[in-house]
Short mmCIF file of C-alpha atoms and ligand atoms in Angstrom, two decimals:
data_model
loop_
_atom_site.label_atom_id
_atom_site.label_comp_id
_atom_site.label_asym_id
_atom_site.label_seq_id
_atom_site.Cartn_x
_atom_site.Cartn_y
_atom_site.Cartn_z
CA UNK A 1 0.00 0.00 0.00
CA UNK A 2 3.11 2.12 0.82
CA UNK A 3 4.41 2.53 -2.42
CA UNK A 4 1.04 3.56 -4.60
CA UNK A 5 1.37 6.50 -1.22
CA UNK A 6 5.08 7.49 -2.66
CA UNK A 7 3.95 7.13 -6.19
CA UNK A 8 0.99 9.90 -6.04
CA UNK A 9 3.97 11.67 -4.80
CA UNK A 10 6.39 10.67 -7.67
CA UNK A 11 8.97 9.01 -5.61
CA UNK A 12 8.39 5.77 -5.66
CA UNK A 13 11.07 2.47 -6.72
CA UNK A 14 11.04 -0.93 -7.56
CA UNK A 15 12.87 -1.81 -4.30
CA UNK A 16 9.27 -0.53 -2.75
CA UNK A 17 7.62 -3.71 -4.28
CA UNK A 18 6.43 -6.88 -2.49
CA UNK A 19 9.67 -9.30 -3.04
CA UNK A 20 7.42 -11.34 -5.41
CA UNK A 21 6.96 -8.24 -7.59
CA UNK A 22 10.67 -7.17 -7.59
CA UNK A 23 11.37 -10.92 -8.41
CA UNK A 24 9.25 -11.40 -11.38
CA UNK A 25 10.88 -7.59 -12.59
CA UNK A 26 14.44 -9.30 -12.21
CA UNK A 27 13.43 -12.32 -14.30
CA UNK A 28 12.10 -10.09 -16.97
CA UNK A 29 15.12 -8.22 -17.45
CA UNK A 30 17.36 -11.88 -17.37
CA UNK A 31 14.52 -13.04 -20.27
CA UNK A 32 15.07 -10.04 -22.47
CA UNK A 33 12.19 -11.45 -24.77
CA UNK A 34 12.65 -8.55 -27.01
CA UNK A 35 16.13 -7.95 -27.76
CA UNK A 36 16.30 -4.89 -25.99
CA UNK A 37 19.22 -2.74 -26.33
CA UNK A 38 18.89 0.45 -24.88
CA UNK A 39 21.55 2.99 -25.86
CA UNK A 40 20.49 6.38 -24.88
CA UNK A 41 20.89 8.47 -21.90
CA UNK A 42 19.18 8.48 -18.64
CA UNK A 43 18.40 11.78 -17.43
CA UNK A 44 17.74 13.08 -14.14
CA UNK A 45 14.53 14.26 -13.12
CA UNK A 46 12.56 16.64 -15.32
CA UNK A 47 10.48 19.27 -14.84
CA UNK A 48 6.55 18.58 -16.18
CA UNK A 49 7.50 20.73 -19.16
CA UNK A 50 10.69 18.83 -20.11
CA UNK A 51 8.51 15.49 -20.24
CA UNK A 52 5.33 16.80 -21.94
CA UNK A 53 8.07 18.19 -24.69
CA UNK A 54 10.31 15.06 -24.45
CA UNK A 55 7.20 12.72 -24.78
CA UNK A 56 6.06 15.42 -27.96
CA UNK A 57 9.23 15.13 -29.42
CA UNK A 58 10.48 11.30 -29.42
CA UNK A 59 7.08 9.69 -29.41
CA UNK A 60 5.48 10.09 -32.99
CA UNK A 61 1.78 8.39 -33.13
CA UNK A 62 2.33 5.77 -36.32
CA UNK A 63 0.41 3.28 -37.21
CA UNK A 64 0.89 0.92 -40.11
CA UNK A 65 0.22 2.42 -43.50
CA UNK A 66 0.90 0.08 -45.68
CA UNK A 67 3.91 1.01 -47.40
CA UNK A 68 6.58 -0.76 -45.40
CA UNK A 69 7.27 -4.04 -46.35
CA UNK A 70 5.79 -7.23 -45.87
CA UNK A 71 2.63 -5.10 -45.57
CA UNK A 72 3.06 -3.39 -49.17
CA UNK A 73 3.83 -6.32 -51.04
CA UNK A 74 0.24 -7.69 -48.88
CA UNK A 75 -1.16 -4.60 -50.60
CA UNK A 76 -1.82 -3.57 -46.93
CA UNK A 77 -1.59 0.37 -48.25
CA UNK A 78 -5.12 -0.45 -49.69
CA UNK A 79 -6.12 -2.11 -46.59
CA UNK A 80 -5.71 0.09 -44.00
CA UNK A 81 -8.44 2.70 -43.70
CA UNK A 82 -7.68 5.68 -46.18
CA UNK A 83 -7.48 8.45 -43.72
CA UNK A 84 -4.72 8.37 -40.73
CA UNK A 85 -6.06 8.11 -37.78
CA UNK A 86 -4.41 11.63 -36.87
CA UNK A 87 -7.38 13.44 -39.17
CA UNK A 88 -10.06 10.90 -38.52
CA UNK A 89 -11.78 13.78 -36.80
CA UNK A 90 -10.78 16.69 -39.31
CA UNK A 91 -7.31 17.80 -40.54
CA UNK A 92 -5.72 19.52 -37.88
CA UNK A 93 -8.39 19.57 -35.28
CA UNK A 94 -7.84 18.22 -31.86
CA UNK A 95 -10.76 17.04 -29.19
CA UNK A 96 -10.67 19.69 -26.30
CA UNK A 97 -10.85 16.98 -23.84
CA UNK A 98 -10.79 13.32 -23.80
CA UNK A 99 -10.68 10.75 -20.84
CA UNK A 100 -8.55 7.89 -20.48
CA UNK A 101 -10.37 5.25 -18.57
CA UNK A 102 -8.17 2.36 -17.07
CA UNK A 103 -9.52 -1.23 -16.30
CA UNK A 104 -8.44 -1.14 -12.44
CA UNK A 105 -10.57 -2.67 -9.72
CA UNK A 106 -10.57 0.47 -8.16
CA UNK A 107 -12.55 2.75 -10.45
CA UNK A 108 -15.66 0.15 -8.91
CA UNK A 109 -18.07 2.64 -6.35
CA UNK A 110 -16.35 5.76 -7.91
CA UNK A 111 -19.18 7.30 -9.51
CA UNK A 112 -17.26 9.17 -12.08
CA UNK A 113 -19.23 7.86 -15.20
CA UNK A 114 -20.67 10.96 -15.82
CA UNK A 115 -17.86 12.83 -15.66
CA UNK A 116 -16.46 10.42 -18.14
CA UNK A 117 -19.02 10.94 -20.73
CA UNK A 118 -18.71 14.50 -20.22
CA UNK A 119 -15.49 14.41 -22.35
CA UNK A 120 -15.54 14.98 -26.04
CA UNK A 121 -13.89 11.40 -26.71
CA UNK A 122 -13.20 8.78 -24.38
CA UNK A 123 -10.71 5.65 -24.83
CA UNK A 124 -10.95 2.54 -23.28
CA UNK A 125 -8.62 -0.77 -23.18
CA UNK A 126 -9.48 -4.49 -24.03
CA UNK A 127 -12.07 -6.12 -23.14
CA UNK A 128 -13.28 -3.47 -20.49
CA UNK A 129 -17.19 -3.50 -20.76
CA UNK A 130 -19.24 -0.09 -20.06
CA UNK A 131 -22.85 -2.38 -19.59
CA UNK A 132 -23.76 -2.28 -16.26
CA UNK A 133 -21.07 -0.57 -14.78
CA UNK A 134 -22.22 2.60 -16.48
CA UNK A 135 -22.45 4.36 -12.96
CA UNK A 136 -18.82 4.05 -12.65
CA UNK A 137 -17.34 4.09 -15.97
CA UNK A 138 -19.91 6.19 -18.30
CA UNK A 139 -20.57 4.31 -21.53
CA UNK A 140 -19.25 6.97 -24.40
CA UNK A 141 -16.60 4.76 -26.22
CA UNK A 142 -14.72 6.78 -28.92
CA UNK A 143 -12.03 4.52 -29.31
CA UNK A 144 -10.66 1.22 -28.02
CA UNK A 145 -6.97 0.39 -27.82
CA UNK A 146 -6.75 -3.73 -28.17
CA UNK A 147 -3.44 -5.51 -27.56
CA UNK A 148 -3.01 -8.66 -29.79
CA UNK A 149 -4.66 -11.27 -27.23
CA UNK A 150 -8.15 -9.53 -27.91
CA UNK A 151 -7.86 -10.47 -32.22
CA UNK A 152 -6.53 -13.97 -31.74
CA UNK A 153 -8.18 -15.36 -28.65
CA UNK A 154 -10.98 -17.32 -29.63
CA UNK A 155 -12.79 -16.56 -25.88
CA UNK A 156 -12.27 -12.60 -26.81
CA UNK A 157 -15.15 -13.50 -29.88
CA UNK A 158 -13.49 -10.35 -31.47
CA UNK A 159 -15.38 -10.55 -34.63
CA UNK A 160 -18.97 -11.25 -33.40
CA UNK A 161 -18.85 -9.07 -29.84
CA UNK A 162 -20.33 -5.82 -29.51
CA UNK A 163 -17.67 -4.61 -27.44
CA UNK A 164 -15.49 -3.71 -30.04
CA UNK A 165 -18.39 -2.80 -32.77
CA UNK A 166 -19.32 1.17 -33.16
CA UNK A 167 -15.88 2.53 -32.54
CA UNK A 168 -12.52 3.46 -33.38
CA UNK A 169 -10.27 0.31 -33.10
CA UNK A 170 -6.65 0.18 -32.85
CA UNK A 171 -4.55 -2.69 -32.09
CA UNK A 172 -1.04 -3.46 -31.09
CA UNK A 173 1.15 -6.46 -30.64
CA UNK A 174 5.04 -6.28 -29.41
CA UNK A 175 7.69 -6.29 -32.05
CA UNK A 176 11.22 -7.02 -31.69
CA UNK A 177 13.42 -3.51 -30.00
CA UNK A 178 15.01 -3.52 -33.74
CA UNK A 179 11.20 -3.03 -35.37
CA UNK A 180 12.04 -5.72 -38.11
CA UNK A 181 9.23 -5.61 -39.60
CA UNK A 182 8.93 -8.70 -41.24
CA UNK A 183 10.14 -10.85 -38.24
CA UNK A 184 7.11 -9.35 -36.31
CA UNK A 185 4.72 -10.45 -39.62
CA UNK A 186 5.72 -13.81 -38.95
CA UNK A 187 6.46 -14.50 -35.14
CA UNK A 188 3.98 -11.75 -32.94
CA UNK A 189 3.04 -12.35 -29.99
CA UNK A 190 -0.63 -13.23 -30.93
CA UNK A 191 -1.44 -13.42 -34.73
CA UNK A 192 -3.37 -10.14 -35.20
CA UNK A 193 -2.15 -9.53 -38.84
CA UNK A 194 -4.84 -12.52 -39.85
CA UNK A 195 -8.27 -11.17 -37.86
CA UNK A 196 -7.02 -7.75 -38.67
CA UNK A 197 -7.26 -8.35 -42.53
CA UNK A 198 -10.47 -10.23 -42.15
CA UNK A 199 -12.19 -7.48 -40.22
CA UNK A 200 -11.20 -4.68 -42.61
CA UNK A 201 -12.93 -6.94 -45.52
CA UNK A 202 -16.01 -7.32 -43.65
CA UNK A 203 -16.08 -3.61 -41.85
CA UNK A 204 -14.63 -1.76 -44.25
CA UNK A 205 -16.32 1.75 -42.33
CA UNK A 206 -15.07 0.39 -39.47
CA UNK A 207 -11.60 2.91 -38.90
CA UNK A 208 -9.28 0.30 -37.28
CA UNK A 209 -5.32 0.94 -37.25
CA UNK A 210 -2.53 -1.02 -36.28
CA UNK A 211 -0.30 0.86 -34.07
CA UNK A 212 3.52 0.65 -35.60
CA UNK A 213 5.91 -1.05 -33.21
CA UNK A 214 8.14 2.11 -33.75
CA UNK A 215 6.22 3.99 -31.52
CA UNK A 216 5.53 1.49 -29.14
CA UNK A 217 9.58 1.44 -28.48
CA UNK A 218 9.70 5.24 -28.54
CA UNK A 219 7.79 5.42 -25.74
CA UNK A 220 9.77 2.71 -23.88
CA UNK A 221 12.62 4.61 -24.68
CA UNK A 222 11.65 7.70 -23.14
CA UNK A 223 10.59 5.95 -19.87
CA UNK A 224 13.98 4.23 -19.67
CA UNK A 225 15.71 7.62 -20.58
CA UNK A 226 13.78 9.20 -17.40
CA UNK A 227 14.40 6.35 -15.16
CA UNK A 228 17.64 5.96 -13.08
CA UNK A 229 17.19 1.93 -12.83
CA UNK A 230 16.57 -0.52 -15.39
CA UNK A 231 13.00 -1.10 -16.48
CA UNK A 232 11.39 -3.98 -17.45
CA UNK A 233 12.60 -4.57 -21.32
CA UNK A 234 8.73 -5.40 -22.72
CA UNK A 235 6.57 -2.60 -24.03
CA UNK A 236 4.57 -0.34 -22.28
CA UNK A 237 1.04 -1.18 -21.31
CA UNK A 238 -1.98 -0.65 -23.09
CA UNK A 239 -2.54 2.02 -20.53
CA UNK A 240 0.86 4.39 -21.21
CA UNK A 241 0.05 3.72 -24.89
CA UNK A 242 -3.50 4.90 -24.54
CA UNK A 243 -2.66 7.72 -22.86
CA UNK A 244 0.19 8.96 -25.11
CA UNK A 245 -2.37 8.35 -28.08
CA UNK A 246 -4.99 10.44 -26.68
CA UNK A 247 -2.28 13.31 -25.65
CA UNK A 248 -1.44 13.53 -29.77
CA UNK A 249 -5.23 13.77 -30.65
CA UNK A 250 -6.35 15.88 -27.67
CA UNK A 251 -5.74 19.74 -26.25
CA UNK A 252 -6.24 18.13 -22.74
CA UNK A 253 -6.28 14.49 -21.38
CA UNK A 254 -8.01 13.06 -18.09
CA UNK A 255 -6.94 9.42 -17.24
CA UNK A 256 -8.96 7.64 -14.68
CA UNK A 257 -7.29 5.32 -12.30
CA UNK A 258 -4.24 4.54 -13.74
CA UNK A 259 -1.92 6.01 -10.72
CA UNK A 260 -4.77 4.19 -7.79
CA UNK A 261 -7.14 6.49 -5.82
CA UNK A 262 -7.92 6.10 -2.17
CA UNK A 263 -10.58 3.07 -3.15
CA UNK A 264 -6.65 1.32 -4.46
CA UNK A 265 -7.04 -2.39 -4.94
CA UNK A 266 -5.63 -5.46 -6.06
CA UNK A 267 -8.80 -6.36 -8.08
CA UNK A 268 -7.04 -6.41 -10.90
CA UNK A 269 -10.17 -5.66 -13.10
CA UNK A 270 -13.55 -3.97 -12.89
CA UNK A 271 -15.16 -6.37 -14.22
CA UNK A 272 -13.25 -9.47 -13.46
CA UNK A 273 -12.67 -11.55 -9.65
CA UNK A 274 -9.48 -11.78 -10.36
CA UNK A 275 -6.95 -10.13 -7.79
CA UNK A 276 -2.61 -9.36 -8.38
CA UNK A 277 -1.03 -6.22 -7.42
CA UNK A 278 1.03 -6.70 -10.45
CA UNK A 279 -2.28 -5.70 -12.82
CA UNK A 280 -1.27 -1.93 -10.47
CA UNK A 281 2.10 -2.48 -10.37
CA UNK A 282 3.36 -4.34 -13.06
CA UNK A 283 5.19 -7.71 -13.86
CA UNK A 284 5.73 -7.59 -16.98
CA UNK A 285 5.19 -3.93 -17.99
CA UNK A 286 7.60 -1.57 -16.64
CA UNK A 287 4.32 0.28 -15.38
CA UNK A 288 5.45 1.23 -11.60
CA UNK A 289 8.01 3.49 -14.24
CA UNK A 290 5.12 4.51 -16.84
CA UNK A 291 3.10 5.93 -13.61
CA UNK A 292 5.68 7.52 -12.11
CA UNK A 293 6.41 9.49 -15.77
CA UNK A 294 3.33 9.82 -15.90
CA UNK A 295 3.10 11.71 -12.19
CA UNK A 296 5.42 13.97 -13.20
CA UNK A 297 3.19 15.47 -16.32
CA UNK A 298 0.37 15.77 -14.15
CA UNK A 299 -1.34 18.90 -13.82
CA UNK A 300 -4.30 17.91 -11.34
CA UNK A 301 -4.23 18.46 -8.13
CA UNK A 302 -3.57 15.49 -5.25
CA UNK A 303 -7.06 15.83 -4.10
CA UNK A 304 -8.08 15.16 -7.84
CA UNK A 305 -5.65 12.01 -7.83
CA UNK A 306 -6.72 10.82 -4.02
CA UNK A 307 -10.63 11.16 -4.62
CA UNK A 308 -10.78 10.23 -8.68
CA UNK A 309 -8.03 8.82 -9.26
CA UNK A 310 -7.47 11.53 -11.65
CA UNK A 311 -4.44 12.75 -13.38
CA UNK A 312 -4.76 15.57 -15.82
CA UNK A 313 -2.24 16.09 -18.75
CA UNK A 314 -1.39 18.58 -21.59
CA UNK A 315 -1.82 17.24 -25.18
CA UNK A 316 0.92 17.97 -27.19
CA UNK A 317 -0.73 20.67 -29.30
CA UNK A 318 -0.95 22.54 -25.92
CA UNK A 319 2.63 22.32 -25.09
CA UNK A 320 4.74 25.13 -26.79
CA UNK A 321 8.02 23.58 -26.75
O1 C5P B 1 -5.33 -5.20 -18.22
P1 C5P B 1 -5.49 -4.26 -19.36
O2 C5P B 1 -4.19 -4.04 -20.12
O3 C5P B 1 -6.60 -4.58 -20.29
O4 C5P B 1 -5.87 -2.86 -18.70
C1 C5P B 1 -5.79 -1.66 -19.41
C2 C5P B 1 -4.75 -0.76 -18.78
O5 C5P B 1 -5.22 -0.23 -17.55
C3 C5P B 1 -3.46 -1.47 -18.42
O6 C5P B 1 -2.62 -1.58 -19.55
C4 C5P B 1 -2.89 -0.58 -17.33
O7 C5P B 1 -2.18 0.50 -17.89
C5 C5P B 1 -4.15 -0.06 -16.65
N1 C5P B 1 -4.45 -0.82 -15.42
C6 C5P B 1 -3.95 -0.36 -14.20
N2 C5P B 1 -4.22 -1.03 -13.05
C7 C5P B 1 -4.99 -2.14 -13.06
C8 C5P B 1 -5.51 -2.63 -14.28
C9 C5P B 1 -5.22 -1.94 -15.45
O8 C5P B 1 -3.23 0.65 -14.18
N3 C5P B 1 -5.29 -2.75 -11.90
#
């Protein structure tokens, strides 16, 4: 409980973790699943400006257009919906303000679904349902960031579901550090590449991106380069992602429960009985180190954070850097 206390604060470190946590960390950086090899700099500790920009700068929203290979010779630039997701909304126009809604357990009894809906666009992970928990979590869904699992699992039902019907959809699925792109095509981590072709033949209205694993490693970078220890080497959750996503297509971002409120659990989900600190913490994301970035480009206050769970960011339009 101590160390989601320190992290609201922005001081928090991995040697603040239940042992089992720190463990599982350790055996993530032995693994080195990706091929990881970090070479940049790790700077001290920045002001909120120097993040926003640093974020701005190194982290450019891509998704897969078709014109890399193997995707071009796939005829994947035909494929992919026509506009970028960028000017889905209008060239050059931003939301005013969007939410970010996490997954956590402790977002149950908060009450903040209308506040959520009161947001021009609102993004929301996975599987996360808005039916029946509407009180909590509103039930505007602009968009819906879906790792790999969601497309390939068969007990996701990704083609036949509502959940994922009505919306924007974009997907993403670790590559390799180097971004080879055709070793991803044909070893991800879950096939998405096949369900992702079939649903843009049989939803062609339906906008749905793949995010390109360039910018999932940009962002990894820049938590690294703002972390004095070493971070996990996997990507960044679904969460981080989401939230830099929204900060390139929003003036101003509100993310719900993603560094825990006062009602903090280890229910790992809303809408699951499932319960491991590591959904808060991380195992396998580096997300004790995504929060604590994150902390440092808030702009809400800690009564904000304490009661909602609410954390308040510039998008990068906003930030004159
Ligand atoms: O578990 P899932 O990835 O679908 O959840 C969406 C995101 O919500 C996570 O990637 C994580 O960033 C955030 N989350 C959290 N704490 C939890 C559960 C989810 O911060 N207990």
């Amino acid at each position: 409980k101590a160390v989601v206390q320190w992290l609201r604060r922005g001081i928090a470190s991995a040697g603040m973790l239940a042992p089992h946590l720190q463990k599982s960390m350790r055996d993530y950086l032995h693994l080195n699943r990706h091929h990881v090899a970090y070479s940049g700099l790790r700077r001290g500790r920045q002001s909120r400006r120097e993040v926003l920009c640093e974020l701005k700068e190194q982290a450019r929203l891509r998704t897969l257009d078709g014109t890399e290979q193997p995707f071009s010779g796939l005829g994947w630039d035909r494929l992919v919906p026509p506009r970028p997701l960028e000017q889905l909304w209008g060239q050059g126009s931003k939301f005013k303000s969007c939410a970010v809604v996490t997954s956590a357990g402790a977002i149950l009894n908060s009450s903040l679904g209308r506040e959520i809906d009161s947001h021009e666009a609102v993004l929301r992970f996975n599987a996360a349902p808005t039916e029946g928990y509407e009180n909590d979590v509103g039930n505007k869904t602009t968009i819906r960031l879906i790792n790999s699992q969601i497309l390939a699992r068969p007990r996701h039902r990704f083609n036949t579901s509502s959940l994922y019907k009505g919306m924007t959809l974009v997907a993403w699925d670790p590559a390799p550090y180097s971004v080879d792109l055709l070793r991803w095509y044909r070893n991800p981590d879950y096939d998405l590449f096949t369900p992702y072709e079939e649903r843009r033949r049989l939803h062609p209205t339906q906008p749905f991106y793949v995010l390109h694993p360039k910018f999932i490693w940009q962002l990894w970078d820049v938590i690294q380069g703002n972390t004095q220890e070493n971070i996990q080497p996997n990507p960044p959750s679904s969460g981080f992602i989401g939230i830099v996503l929204m900060m390139s297509l929003c003036e101003e971002v509100h993310v719900y429960e993603y560094i825990p409120s006062l009602r903090q659990t280890d229910l790992c989900h809303y809408h699951e009985h499932h319960y491991d600190a590591a959904c808060t913490l991380g195992a396998y994301h580096p997300l004790l180190f995504e929060k604590l970035l994150v902390q440092r480009m808030n702009s809400a206050s800690q009564h904000d954070l304490k009661t909602k769970g609410k954390v308040t960011l510039s998008g990068f339009s906003a930030v004159n850097c």
